[in-house]
PDB file of C-alpha atoms and ligand atoms in Angstrom:
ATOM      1  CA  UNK A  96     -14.278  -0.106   6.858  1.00 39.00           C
ATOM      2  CA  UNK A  97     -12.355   2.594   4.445  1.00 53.00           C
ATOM      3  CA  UNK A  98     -14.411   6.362   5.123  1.00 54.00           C
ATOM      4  CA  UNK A  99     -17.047   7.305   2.032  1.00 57.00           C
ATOM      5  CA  UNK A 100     -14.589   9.039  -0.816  1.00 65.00           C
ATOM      6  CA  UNK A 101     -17.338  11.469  -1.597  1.00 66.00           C
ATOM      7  CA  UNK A 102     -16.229  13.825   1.743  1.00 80.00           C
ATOM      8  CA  UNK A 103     -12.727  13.905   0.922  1.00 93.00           C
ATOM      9  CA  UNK A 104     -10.711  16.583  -0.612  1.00 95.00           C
ATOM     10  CA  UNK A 105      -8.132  14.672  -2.479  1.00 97.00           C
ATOM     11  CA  UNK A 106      -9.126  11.390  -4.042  1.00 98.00           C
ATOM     12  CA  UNK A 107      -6.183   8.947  -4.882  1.00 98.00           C
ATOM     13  CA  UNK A 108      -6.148   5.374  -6.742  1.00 98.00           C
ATOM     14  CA  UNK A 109      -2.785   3.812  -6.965  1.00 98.00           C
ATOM     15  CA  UNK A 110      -2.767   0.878  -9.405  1.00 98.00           C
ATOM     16  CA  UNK A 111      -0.802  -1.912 -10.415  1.00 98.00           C
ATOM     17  CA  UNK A 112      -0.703  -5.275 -12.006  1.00 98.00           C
ATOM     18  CA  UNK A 113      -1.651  -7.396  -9.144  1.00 98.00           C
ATOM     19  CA  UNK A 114      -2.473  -4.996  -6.286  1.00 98.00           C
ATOM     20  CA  UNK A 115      -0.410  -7.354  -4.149  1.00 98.00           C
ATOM     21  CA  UNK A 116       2.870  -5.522  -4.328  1.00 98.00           C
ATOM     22  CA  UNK A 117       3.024  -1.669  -5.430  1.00 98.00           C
ATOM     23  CA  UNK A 118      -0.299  -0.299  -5.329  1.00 98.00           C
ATOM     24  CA  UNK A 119      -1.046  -1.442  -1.760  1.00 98.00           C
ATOM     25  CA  UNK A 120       2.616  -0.558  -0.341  1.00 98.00           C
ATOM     26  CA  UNK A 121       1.510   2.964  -2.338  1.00 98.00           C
ATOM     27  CA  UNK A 122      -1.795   3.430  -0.677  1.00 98.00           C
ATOM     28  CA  UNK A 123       0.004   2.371   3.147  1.00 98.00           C
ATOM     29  CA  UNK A 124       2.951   4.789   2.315  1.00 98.00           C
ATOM     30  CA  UNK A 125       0.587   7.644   0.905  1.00 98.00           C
ATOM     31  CA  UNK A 126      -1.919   7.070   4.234  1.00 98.00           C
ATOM     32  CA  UNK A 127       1.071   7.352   6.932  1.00 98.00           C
ATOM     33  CA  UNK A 128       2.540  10.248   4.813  1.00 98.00           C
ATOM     34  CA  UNK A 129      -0.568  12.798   5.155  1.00 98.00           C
ATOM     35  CA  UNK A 130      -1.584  11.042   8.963  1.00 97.00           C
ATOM     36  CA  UNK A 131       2.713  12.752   9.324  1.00 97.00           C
ATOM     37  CA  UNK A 132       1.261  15.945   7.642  1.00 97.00           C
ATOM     38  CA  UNK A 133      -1.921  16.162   9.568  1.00 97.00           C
ATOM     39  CA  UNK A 134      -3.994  16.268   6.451  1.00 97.00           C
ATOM     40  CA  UNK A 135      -5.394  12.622   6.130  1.00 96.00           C
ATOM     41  CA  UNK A 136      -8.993  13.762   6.818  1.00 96.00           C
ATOM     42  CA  UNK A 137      -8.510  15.818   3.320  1.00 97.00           C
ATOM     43  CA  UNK A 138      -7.450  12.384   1.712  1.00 97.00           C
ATOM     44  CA  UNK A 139      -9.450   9.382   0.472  1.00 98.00           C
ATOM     45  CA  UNK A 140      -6.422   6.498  -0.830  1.00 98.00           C
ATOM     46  CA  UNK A 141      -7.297   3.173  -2.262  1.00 98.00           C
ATOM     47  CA  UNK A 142      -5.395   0.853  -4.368  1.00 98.00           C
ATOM     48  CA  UNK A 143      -6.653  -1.487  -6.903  1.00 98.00           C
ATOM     49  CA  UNK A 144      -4.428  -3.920  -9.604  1.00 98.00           C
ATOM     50  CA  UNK A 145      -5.743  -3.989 -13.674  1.00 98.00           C
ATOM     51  CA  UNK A 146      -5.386  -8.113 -13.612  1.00 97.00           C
ATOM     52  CA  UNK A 147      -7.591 -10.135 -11.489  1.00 92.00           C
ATOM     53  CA  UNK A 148      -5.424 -12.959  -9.992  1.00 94.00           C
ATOM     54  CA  UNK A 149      -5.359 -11.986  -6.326  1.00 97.00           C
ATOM     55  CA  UNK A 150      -8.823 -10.348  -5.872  1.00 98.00           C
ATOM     56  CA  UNK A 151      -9.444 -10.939  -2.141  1.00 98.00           C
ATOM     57  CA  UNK A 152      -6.203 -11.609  -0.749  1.00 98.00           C
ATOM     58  CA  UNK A 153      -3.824  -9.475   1.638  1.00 98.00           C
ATOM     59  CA  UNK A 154      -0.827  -7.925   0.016  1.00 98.00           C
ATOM     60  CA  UNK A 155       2.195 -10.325  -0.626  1.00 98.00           C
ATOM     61  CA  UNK A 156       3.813 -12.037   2.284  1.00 98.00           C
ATOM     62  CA  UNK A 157       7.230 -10.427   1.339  1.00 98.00           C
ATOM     63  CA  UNK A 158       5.954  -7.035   0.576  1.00 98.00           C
ATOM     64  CA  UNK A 159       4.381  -6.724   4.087  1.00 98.00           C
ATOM     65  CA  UNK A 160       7.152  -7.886   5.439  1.00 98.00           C
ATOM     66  CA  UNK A 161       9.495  -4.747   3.859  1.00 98.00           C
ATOM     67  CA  UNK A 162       6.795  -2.452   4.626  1.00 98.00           C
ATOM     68  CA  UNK A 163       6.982  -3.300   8.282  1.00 98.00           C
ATOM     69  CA  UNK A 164      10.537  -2.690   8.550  1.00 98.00           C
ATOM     70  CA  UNK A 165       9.778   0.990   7.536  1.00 98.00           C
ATOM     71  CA  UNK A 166       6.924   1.320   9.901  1.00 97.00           C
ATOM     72  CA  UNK A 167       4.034   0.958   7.286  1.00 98.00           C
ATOM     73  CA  UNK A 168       1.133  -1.951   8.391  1.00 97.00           C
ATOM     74  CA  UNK A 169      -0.568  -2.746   4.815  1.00 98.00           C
ATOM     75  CA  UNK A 170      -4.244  -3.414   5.377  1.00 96.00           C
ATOM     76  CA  UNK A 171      -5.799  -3.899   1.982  1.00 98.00           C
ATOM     77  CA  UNK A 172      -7.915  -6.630   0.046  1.00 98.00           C
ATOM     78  CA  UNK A 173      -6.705  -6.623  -3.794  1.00 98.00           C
ATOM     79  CA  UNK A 174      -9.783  -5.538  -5.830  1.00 98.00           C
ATOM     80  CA  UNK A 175      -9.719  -4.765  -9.572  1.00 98.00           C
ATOM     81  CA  UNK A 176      -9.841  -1.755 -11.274  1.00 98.00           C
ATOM     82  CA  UNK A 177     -13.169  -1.051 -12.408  1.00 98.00           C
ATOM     83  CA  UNK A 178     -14.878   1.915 -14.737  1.00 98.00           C
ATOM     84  CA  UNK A 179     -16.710   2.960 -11.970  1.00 97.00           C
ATOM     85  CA  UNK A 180     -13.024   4.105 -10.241  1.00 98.00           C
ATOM     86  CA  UNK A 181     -13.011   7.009 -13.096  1.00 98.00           C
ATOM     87  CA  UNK A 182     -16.235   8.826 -10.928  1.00 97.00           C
ATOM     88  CA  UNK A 183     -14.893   7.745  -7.953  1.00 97.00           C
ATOM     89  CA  UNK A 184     -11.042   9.199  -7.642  1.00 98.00           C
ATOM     90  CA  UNK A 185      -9.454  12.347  -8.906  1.00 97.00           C
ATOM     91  CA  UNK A 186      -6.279  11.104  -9.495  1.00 98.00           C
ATOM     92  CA  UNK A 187      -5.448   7.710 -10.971  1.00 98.00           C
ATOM     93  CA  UNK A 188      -1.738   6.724 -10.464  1.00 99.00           C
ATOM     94  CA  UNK A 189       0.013   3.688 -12.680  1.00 98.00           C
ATOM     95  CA  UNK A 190       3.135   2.309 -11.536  1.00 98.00           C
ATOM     96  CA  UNK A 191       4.251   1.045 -15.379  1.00 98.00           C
ATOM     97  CA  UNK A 192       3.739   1.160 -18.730  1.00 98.00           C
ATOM     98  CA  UNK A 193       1.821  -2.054 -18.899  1.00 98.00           C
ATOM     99  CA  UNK A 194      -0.265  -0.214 -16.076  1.00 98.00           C
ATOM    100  CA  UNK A 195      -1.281   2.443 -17.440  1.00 98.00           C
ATOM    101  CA  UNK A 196      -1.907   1.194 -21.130  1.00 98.00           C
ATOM    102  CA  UNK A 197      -4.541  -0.787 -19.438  1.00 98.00           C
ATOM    103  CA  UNK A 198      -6.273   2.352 -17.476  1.00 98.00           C
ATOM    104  CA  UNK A 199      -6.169   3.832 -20.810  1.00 98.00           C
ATOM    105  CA  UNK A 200      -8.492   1.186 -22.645  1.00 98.00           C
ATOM    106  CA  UNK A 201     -10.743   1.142 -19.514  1.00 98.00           C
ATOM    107  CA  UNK A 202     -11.220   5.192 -19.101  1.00 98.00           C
ATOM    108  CA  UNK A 203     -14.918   5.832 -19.990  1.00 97.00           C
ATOM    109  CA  UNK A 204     -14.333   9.307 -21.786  1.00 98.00           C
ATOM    110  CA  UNK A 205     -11.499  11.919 -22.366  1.00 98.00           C
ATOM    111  CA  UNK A 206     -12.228  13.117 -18.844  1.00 98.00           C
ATOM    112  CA  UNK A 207     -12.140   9.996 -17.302  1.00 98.00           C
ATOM    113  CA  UNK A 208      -8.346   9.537 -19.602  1.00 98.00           C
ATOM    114  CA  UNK A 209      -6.803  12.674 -18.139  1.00 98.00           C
ATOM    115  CA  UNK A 210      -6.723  11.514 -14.637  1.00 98.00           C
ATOM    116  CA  UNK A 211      -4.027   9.091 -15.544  1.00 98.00           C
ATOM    117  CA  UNK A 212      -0.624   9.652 -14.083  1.00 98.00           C
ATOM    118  CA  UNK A 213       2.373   7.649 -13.649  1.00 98.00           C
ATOM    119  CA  UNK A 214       3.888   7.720 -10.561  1.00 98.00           C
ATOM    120  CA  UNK A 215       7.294   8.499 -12.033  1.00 98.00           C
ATOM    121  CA  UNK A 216       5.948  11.742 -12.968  1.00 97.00           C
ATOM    122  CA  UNK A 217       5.691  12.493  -8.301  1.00 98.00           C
ATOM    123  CA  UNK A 218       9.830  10.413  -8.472  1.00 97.00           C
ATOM    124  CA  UNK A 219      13.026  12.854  -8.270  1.00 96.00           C
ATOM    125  CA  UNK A 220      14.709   9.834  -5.878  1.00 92.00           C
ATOM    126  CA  UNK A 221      18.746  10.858  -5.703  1.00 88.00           C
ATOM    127  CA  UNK A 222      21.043   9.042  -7.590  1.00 85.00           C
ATOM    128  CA  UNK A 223      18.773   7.276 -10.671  1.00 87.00           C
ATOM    129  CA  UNK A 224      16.162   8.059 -13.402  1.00 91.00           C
ATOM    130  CA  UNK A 225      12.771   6.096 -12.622  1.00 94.00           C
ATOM    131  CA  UNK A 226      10.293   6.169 -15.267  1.00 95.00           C
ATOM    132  CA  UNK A 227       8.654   3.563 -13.705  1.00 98.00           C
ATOM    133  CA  UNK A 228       8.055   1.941 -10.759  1.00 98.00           C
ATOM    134  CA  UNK A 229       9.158  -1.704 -11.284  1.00 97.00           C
ATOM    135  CA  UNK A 230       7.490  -5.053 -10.553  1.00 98.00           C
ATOM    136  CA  UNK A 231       9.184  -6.870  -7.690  1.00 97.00           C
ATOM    137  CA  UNK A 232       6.978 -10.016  -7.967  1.00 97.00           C
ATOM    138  CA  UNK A 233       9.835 -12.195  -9.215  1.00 96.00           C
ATOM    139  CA  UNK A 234      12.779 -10.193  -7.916  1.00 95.00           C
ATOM    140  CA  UNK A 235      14.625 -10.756  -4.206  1.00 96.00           C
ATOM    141  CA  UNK A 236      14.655  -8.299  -1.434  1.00 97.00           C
ATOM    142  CA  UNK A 237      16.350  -5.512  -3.366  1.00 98.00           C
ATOM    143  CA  UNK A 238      13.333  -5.177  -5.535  1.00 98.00           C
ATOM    144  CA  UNK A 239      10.918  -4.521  -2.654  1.00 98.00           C
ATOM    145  CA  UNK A 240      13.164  -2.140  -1.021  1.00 98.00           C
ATOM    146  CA  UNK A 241      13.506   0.039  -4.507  1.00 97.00           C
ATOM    147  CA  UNK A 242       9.793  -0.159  -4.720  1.00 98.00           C
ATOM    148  CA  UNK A 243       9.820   1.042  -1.679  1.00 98.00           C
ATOM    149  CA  UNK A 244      12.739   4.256  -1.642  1.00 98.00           C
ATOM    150  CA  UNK A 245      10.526   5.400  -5.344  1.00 98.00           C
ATOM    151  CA  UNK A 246       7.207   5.184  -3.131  1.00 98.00           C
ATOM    152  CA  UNK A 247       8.604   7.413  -0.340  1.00 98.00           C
ATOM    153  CA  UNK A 248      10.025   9.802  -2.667  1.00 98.00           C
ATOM    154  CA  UNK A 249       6.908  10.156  -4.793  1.00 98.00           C
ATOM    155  CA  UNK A 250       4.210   9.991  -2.234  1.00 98.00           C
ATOM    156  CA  UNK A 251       6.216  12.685  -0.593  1.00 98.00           C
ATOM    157  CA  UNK A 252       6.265  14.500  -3.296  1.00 98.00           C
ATOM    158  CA  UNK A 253       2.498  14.169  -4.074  1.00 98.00           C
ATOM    159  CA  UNK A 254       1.660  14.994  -0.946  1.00 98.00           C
ATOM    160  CA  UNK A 255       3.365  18.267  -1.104  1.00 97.00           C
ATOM    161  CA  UNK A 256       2.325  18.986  -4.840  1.00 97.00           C
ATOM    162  CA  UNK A 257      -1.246  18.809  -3.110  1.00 97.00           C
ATOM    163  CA  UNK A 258      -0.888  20.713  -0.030  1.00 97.00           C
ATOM    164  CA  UNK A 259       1.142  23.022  -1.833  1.00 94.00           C
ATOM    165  CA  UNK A 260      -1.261  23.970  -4.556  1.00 91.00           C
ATOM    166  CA  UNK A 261      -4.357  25.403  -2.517  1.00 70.00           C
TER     167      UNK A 261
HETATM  168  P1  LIG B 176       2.089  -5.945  -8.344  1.00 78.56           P
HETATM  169  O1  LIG B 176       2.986  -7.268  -8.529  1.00 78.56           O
HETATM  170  O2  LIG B 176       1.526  -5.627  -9.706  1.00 78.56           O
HETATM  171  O3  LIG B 176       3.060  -4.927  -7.856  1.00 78.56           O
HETATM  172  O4  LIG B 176       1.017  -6.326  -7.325  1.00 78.56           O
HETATM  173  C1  LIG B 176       2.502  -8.449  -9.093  1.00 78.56           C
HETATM  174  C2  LIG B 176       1.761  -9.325  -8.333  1.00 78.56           C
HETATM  175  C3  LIG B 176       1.308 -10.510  -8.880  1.00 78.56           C
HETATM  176  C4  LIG B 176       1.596 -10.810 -10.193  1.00 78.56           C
HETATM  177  C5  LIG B 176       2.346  -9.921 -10.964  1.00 78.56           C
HETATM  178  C6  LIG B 176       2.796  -8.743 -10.414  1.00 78.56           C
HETATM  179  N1  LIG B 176       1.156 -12.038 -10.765  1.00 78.56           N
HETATM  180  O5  LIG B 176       1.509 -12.314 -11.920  1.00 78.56           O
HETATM  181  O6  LIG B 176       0.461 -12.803 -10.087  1.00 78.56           O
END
């Protein structure tokens, strides 16, 4: 049972297409980075996908799989986006284009629009330009373990942008 978001301090939605791939491996990442901090009590992190293929499953087989390896256990059931996520979450964090085109038509009001972010924006990863976090769906192992690297780097660097900014 995820804690009420209404107590928390920092109130994160990472979304993709499916929420099977990057928006769950985001919310698993994004959890064991501020548990490492010592600040999860000041977080509430869900994930949620703008299509509604998967609603009800576990994240893919193959992303778990590359999340273990790194130490993260996914535990989500895919959901889809819905209005409602605009009251519910401060920040609301797209993975693509595609992504965030669709939170766009969904945000209720100008208010509700501005809490759209890419997660490129949180990405300074060494060694490439990201301006978005790519789907892996129908790539091989090397696409899960970018997904991955731009998810550490990002989260990191949310998590810091956060903490940082009191
Ligand atoms: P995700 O990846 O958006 O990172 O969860 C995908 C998962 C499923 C599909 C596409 C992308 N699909 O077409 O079923």
């Amino acid at each position: 049972m995820k804690p009420e978001s209404k107590d928390s301090k920092y109130k994160i939605l990472f979304v993709c297409l499916g929420n099977i791939c990057r928006s769950p491996a985001a919310e698993g990442v994004m959890k064991t980075i501020v548990d490492e901090l010592g600040a999860s009590s000041l977080f509430y992190i869900d994930s949620a996908g703008t299509g509604g293929y998967h609603v009800g499953d576990d994240p893919d087989h193959r992303m778990r799989i590359h999340a273990r390896r790194r130490g993260y256990e996914l535990q989500h059931k895919c959901r889809k986006v819905s209005e409602l996520d605009f009251d519910r979450f401060d920040l609301i964090i797209g993975m693509d284009d595609s992504n965030i085109a669709n939170l766009r038509r969904l945000a209720p009001t100008v208010e509700a629009e501005a809490k759209i972010h890419r997660m490129a924006e949180y990405i300074d990863l060494a060694g490439g330009f990201y301006d978005a976090v790519p789907d892996p769906y129908y790539e091989g192992s090397e696409g899960f373990e970018l997904v991955l690297d731009l998810l550490e780097n990002g989260c990191r660097n949310l998590a810091n942008q956060l903490l940082n900014s009191d």
